[in-house]
Amino acid sequence: MKYGIVAFPSKKVQDFANSYRKRYDPHYSRITPHMTVKGVFEADENEIKTIAEKIAEVVKGHKPFTLKTSKVSSFAPVTNAIYFKVEPTDELMALRGDLNAIEFNDTENYAFVPHITIAQKMNSSEHDDIYPQLKMIGAEFEEEIDRLHLLYQLEDGSWTVYETFRLSGAE
C-alpha cells in the first residue's frame, strides 16, 4: 500500500488553495491541500505499524513549526506544477531530516522543496498561460502546524488519514 506524511494547513489556507485547485489540479478531489513532508512510500500492514511507531518517536522530539507561505512559484521546466512556496524553516528541515532517518521503502526523486500544490498535470502552453496570472495573486500566510498526518492511498486514488501525530516538543 502507498503511504505519505503531510501537514495540513488551516481551513483558511485550504480554501484559498482549493479556489485554484478545483480548476487546475486533477487531484483536487483525491486529497486536501497539504504540504508533503515525506513523499510516497510503500509498506505492508506489519511494516506500517513499525513505521508509525518510529514516526511517533520522531515527532515527540519536535515542537510545532511555523508554516509560512510567501509566493506562488512553479517547478517548470521539470514539471508544470504551480504551488504556494513554503519557507524552509530550521524546525521544518530538522523534522524532515529526522523523519528521513526512518527506513522507508522508497527513493527520493527530487530535492525537498516545501510547498502546497495548486495546479499540476498541465501541458506547457496551459502552464505558460496560467502561471503569470497566479504569480500575481499573493499567497502570504503564516500559521503554526502542531501535527503531522500519515496518509494512505485508497483503491480509487484518494488519500485518507491512517494516523495523526502531535508535535509535542519534549525537550
PDB file of C-alpha atoms in Angstrom:
ATOM      1  CA  MET A   1       0.000   0.000   0.000  1.00  0.00           C
ATOM      2  CA  LYS A   2       1.153   3.576  -0.628  1.00  0.00           C
ATOM      3  CA  TYR A   3       1.694   5.996   2.259  1.00  0.00           C
ATOM      4  CA  GLY A   4       2.946   9.555   2.759  1.00  0.00           C
ATOM      5  CA  ILE A   5       3.423  12.074   5.575  1.00  0.00           C
ATOM      6  CA  VAL A   6       1.847  15.508   5.278  1.00  0.00           C
ATOM      7  CA  ALA A   7       0.966  18.643   7.203  1.00  0.00           C
ATOM      8  CA  PHE A   8      -2.461  20.129   6.562  1.00  0.00           C
ATOM      9  CA  PRO A   9      -2.664  23.927   6.712  1.00  0.00           C
ATOM     10  CA  SER A  10      -5.616  25.747   8.262  1.00  0.00           C
ATOM     11  CA  LYS A  11      -9.038  25.778   6.629  1.00  0.00           C
ATOM     12  CA  LYS A  12      -8.381  29.363   5.500  1.00  0.00           C
ATOM     13  CA  VAL A  13      -5.274  28.307   3.534  1.00  0.00           C
ATOM     14  CA  GLN A  14      -7.001  25.163   2.246  1.00  0.00           C
ATOM     15  CA  ASP A  15      -9.977  27.162   0.986  1.00  0.00           C
ATOM     16  CA  PHE A  16      -7.669  29.625  -0.776  1.00  0.00           C
ATOM     17  CA  ALA A  17      -5.657  26.787  -2.370  1.00  0.00           C
ATOM     18  CA  ASN A  18      -8.847  24.957  -3.374  1.00  0.00           C
ATOM     19  CA  SER A  19     -10.167  28.023  -5.157  1.00  0.00           C
ATOM     20  CA  TYR A  20      -7.373  27.351  -7.694  1.00  0.00           C
ATOM     21  CA  ARG A  21      -7.052  23.568  -7.336  1.00  0.00           C
ATOM     22  CA  LYS A  22     -10.628  22.905  -8.413  1.00  0.00           C
ATOM     23  CA  ARG A  23      -9.748  24.439 -11.802  1.00  0.00           C
ATOM     24  CA  TYR A  24      -6.104  23.493 -12.229  1.00  0.00           C
ATOM     25  CA  ASP A  25      -5.404  20.329 -10.217  1.00  0.00           C
ATOM     26  CA  PRO A  26      -6.824  16.979 -11.364  1.00  0.00           C
ATOM     27  CA  HIS A  27      -6.055  15.591  -7.861  1.00  0.00           C
ATOM     28  CA  TYR A  28      -8.412  18.151  -6.279  1.00  0.00           C
ATOM     29  CA  SER A  29     -10.951  15.524  -5.208  1.00  0.00           C
ATOM     30  CA  ARG A  30      -8.333  12.981  -4.081  1.00  0.00           C
ATOM     31  CA  ILE A  31      -6.572  14.870  -1.302  1.00  0.00           C
ATOM     32  CA  THR A  32      -6.986  18.003   0.791  1.00  0.00           C
ATOM     33  CA  PRO A  33      -4.443  20.822   0.188  1.00  0.00           C
ATOM     34  CA  HIS A  34      -1.299  19.834   2.071  1.00  0.00           C
ATOM     35  CA  MET A  35       2.447  20.185   2.386  1.00  0.00           C
ATOM     36  CA  THR A  36       4.206  16.868   1.827  1.00  0.00           C
ATOM     37  CA  VAL A  37       6.821  16.231   4.500  1.00  0.00           C
ATOM     38  CA  LYS A  38       7.687  12.698   3.353  1.00  0.00           C
ATOM     39  CA  GLY A  39       6.754  11.613  -0.150  1.00  0.00           C
ATOM     40  CA  VAL A  40       5.074   8.403  -1.224  1.00  0.00           C
ATOM     41  CA  PHE A  41       6.491   5.122   0.065  1.00  0.00           C
ATOM     42  CA  GLU A  42       5.265   1.515   0.074  1.00  0.00           C
ATOM     43  CA  ALA A  43       4.587  -0.580   3.180  1.00  0.00           C
ATOM     44  CA  ASP A  44       2.546  -3.619   4.129  1.00  0.00           C
ATOM     45  CA  GLU A  45       0.366  -3.888   7.255  1.00  0.00           C
ATOM     46  CA  ASN A  46       3.195  -5.060   9.510  1.00  0.00           C
ATOM     47  CA  GLU A  47       5.728  -2.544   8.192  1.00  0.00           C
ATOM     48  CA  ILE A  48       3.370   0.419   8.584  1.00  0.00           C
ATOM     49  CA  LYS A  49       2.779  -0.353  12.268  1.00  0.00           C
ATOM     50  CA  THR A  50       6.545  -0.228  12.885  1.00  0.00           C
ATOM     51  CA  ILE A  51       6.932   2.903  10.758  1.00  0.00           C
ATOM     52  CA  ALA A  52       4.057   4.623  12.614  1.00  0.00           C
ATOM     53  CA  GLU A  53       5.749   3.850  15.948  1.00  0.00           C
ATOM     54  CA  LYS A  54       9.005   5.356  14.644  1.00  0.00           C
ATOM     55  CA  ILE A  55       7.178   8.466  13.385  1.00  0.00           C
ATOM     56  CA  ALA A  56       5.574   8.846  16.830  1.00  0.00           C
ATOM     57  CA  GLU A  57       9.037   8.728  18.427  1.00  0.00           C
ATOM     58  CA  VAL A  58      10.426  11.317  15.997  1.00  0.00           C
ATOM     59  CA  VAL A  59       7.603  13.834  16.440  1.00  0.00           C
ATOM     60  CA  LYS A  60       7.869  13.643  20.250  1.00  0.00           C
ATOM     61  CA  GLY A  61      11.207  15.410  19.911  1.00  0.00           C
ATOM     62  CA  HIS A  62       9.890  18.259  17.745  1.00  0.00           C
ATOM     63  CA  LYS A  63       7.907  21.340  18.648  1.00  0.00           C
ATOM     64  CA  PRO A  64       5.194  22.742  16.362  1.00  0.00           C
ATOM     65  CA  PHE A  65       6.666  24.658  13.441  1.00  0.00           C
ATOM     66  CA  THR A  66       5.653  27.748  11.505  1.00  0.00           C
ATOM     67  CA  LEU A  67       4.238  27.179   8.052  1.00  0.00           C
ATOM     68  CA  LYS A  68       4.861  30.396   6.174  1.00  0.00           C
ATOM     69  CA  THR A  69       3.908  30.729   2.531  1.00  0.00           C
ATOM     70  CA  SER A  70       5.485  33.592   0.652  1.00  0.00           C
ATOM     71  CA  LYS A  71       4.538  33.474  -3.021  1.00  0.00           C
ATOM     72  CA  VAL A  72       3.298  31.404  -5.941  1.00  0.00           C
ATOM     73  CA  SER A  73       6.057  29.541  -7.771  1.00  0.00           C
ATOM     74  CA  SER A  74       6.498  26.746 -10.312  1.00  0.00           C
ATOM     75  CA  PHE A  75       8.617  23.648 -10.829  1.00  0.00           C
ATOM     76  CA  ALA A  76       8.786  24.275 -14.595  1.00  0.00           C
ATOM     77  CA  PRO A  77      10.568  23.160 -16.702  1.00  0.00           C
ATOM     78  CA  VAL A  78      10.979  19.938 -14.624  1.00  0.00           C
ATOM     79  CA  THR A  79       7.205  19.630 -14.183  1.00  0.00           C
ATOM     80  CA  ASN A  80       4.343  22.034 -14.856  1.00  0.00           C
ATOM     81  CA  ALA A  81       3.214  22.161 -11.221  1.00  0.00           C
ATOM     82  CA  ILE A  82       2.382  25.519  -9.639  1.00  0.00           C
ATOM     83  CA  TYR A  83       2.432  25.915  -5.860  1.00  0.00           C
ATOM     84  CA  PHE A  84       2.453  28.136  -2.792  1.00  0.00           C
ATOM     85  CA  LYS A  85       6.097  28.280  -1.711  1.00  0.00           C
ATOM     86  CA  VAL A  86       6.589  27.326   1.952  1.00  0.00           C
ATOM     87  CA  GLU A  87       9.639  28.827   3.658  1.00  0.00           C
ATOM     88  CA  PRO A  88      12.011  26.006   4.714  1.00  0.00           C
ATOM     89  CA  THR A  89      12.460  26.872   8.407  1.00  0.00           C
ATOM     90  CA  ASP A  90      15.129  25.224  10.545  1.00  0.00           C
ATOM     91  CA  GLU A  91      12.405  23.436  12.535  1.00  0.00           C
ATOM     92  CA  LEU A  92      10.763  22.003   9.423  1.00  0.00           C
ATOM     93  CA  MET A  93      14.062  20.887   7.915  1.00  0.00           C
ATOM     94  CA  ALA A  94      15.174  19.251  11.192  1.00  0.00           C
ATOM     95  CA  LEU A  95      11.842  17.410  11.440  1.00  0.00           C
ATOM     96  CA  ARG A  96      12.112  16.214   7.852  1.00  0.00           C
ATOM     97  CA  GLY A  97      15.714  15.122   8.427  1.00  0.00           C
ATOM     98  CA  ASP A  98      14.732  13.064  11.460  1.00  0.00           C
ATOM     99  CA  LEU A  99      11.797  11.506   9.587  1.00  0.00           C
ATOM    100  CA  ASN A 100      14.110  10.598   6.702  1.00  0.00           C
ATOM    101  CA  ALA A 101      16.303   8.671   9.154  1.00  0.00           C
ATOM    102  CA  ILE A 102      13.449   6.136   9.369  1.00  0.00           C
ATOM    103  CA  GLU A 103      13.862   3.332   6.845  1.00  0.00           C
ATOM    104  CA  PHE A 104      11.153   3.667   4.212  1.00  0.00           C
ATOM    105  CA  ASN A 105      10.740   1.573   1.070  1.00  0.00           C
ATOM    106  CA  ASP A 106      11.340   4.496  -1.256  1.00  0.00           C
ATOM    107  CA  THR A 107      13.823   6.573  -3.160  1.00  0.00           C
ATOM    108  CA  GLU A 108      13.767  10.356  -3.133  1.00  0.00           C
ATOM    109  CA  ASN A 109      13.359  11.525  -6.727  1.00  0.00           C
ATOM    110  CA  TYR A 110      13.570  15.270  -6.074  1.00  0.00           C
ATOM    111  CA  ALA A 111      15.202  17.687  -3.670  1.00  0.00           C
ATOM    112  CA  PHE A 112      12.795  18.661  -0.882  1.00  0.00           C
ATOM    113  CA  VAL A 113      11.048  21.933  -1.701  1.00  0.00           C
ATOM    114  CA  PRO A 114       8.305  22.600   0.863  1.00  0.00           C
ATOM    115  CA  HIS A 115       5.138  23.668  -0.967  1.00  0.00           C
ATOM    116  CA  ILE A 116       1.368  23.399  -1.319  1.00  0.00           C
ATOM    117  CA  THR A 117       0.398  22.413  -4.865  1.00  0.00           C
ATOM    118  CA  ILE A 118      -2.379  24.441  -6.509  1.00  0.00           C
ATOM    119  CA  ALA A 119      -2.007  23.335 -10.154  1.00  0.00           C
ATOM    120  CA  GLN A 120      -0.478  20.318 -11.904  1.00  0.00           C
ATOM    121  CA  LYS A 121      -0.627  17.962 -14.885  1.00  0.00           C
ATOM    122  CA  MET A 122      -0.938  20.844 -17.368  1.00  0.00           C
ATOM    123  CA  ASN A 123       0.677  20.945 -20.753  1.00  0.00           C
ATOM    124  CA  SER A 124       3.327  23.626 -21.313  1.00  0.00           C
ATOM    125  CA  SER A 125       1.049  26.097 -23.076  1.00  0.00           C
ATOM    126  CA  GLU A 126      -1.577  25.853 -20.288  1.00  0.00           C
ATOM    127  CA  HIS A 127       1.157  26.337 -17.692  1.00  0.00           C
ATOM    128  CA  ASP A 128       2.665  29.300 -19.526  1.00  0.00           C
ATOM    129  CA  ASP A 129      -0.777  30.870 -19.830  1.00  0.00           C
ATOM    130  CA  ILE A 130      -1.858  30.381 -16.188  1.00  0.00           C
ATOM    131  CA  TYR A 131       1.398  30.813 -14.258  1.00  0.00           C
ATOM    132  CA  PRO A 132       1.865  34.588 -14.820  1.00  0.00           C
ATOM    133  CA  GLN A 133      -1.702  35.175 -13.568  1.00  0.00           C
ATOM    134  CA  LEU A 134      -1.264  33.009 -10.479  1.00  0.00           C
ATOM    135  CA  LYS A 135       2.097  34.616  -9.644  1.00  0.00           C
ATOM    136  CA  MET A 136       0.241  37.878  -9.046  1.00  0.00           C
ATOM    137  CA  ILE A 137      -2.313  36.577  -6.523  1.00  0.00           C
ATOM    138  CA  GLY A 138      -0.057  36.706  -3.494  1.00  0.00           C
ATOM    139  CA  ALA A 139      -0.042  33.783  -1.114  1.00  0.00           C
ATOM    140  CA  GLU A 140       1.245  35.128   2.157  1.00  0.00           C
ATOM    141  CA  PHE A 141       0.112  33.068   5.123  1.00  0.00           C
ATOM    142  CA  GLU A 142       1.762  32.274   8.424  1.00  0.00           C
ATOM    143  CA  GLU A 143       0.460  29.742  10.921  1.00  0.00           C
ATOM    144  CA  GLU A 144       1.575  27.107  13.375  1.00  0.00           C
ATOM    145  CA  ILE A 145       1.484  23.433  12.435  1.00  0.00           C
ATOM    146  CA  ASP A 146       1.181  21.226  15.516  1.00  0.00           C
ATOM    147  CA  ARG A 147       0.580  17.817  13.923  1.00  0.00           C
ATOM    148  CA  LEU A 148       1.584  15.580  11.051  1.00  0.00           C
ATOM    149  CA  HIS A 149      -0.587  13.007   9.330  1.00  0.00           C
ATOM    150  CA  LEU A 150       0.370   9.613   7.970  1.00  0.00           C
ATOM    151  CA  LEU A 151      -1.882   9.061   4.955  1.00  0.00           C
ATOM    152  CA  TYR A 152      -2.597   6.010   2.854  1.00  0.00           C
ATOM    153  CA  GLN A 153      -3.952   5.749  -0.667  1.00  0.00           C
ATOM    154  CA  LEU A 154      -7.290   4.067  -1.299  1.00  0.00           C
ATOM    155  CA  GLU A 155      -8.054   1.973  -4.383  1.00  0.00           C
ATOM    156  CA  ASP A 156      -9.799   4.920  -6.083  1.00  0.00           C
ATOM    157  CA  GLY A 157      -6.597   7.001  -5.803  1.00  0.00           C
ATOM    158  CA  SER A 158      -7.815   9.214  -2.976  1.00  0.00           C
ATOM    159  CA  TRP A 159      -5.855   9.642   0.266  1.00  0.00           C
ATOM    160  CA  THR A 160      -7.075   9.323   3.835  1.00  0.00           C
ATOM    161  CA  VAL A 161      -5.525   9.600   7.300  1.00  0.00           C
ATOM    162  CA  TYR A 162      -4.019   6.444   8.794  1.00  0.00           C
ATOM    163  CA  GLU A 163      -2.708   8.143  11.937  1.00  0.00           C
ATOM    164  CA  THR A 164      -2.177  11.673  13.270  1.00  0.00           C
ATOM    165  CA  PHE A 165       0.891  12.677  15.316  1.00  0.00           C
ATOM    166  CA  ARG A 166       1.021  15.736  17.557  1.00  0.00           C
ATOM    167  CA  LEU A 167       4.294  17.668  17.606  1.00  0.00           C
ATOM    168  CA  SER A 168       4.808  17.811  21.353  1.00  0.00           C
ATOM    169  CA  GLY A 169       8.377  19.072  21.514  1.00  0.00           C
ATOM    170  CA  ALA A 170       9.533  17.151  24.544  1.00  0.00           C
ATOM    171  CA  GLU A 171      12.818  18.708  25.478  1.00  0.00           C
TER     172      GLU A 171
END
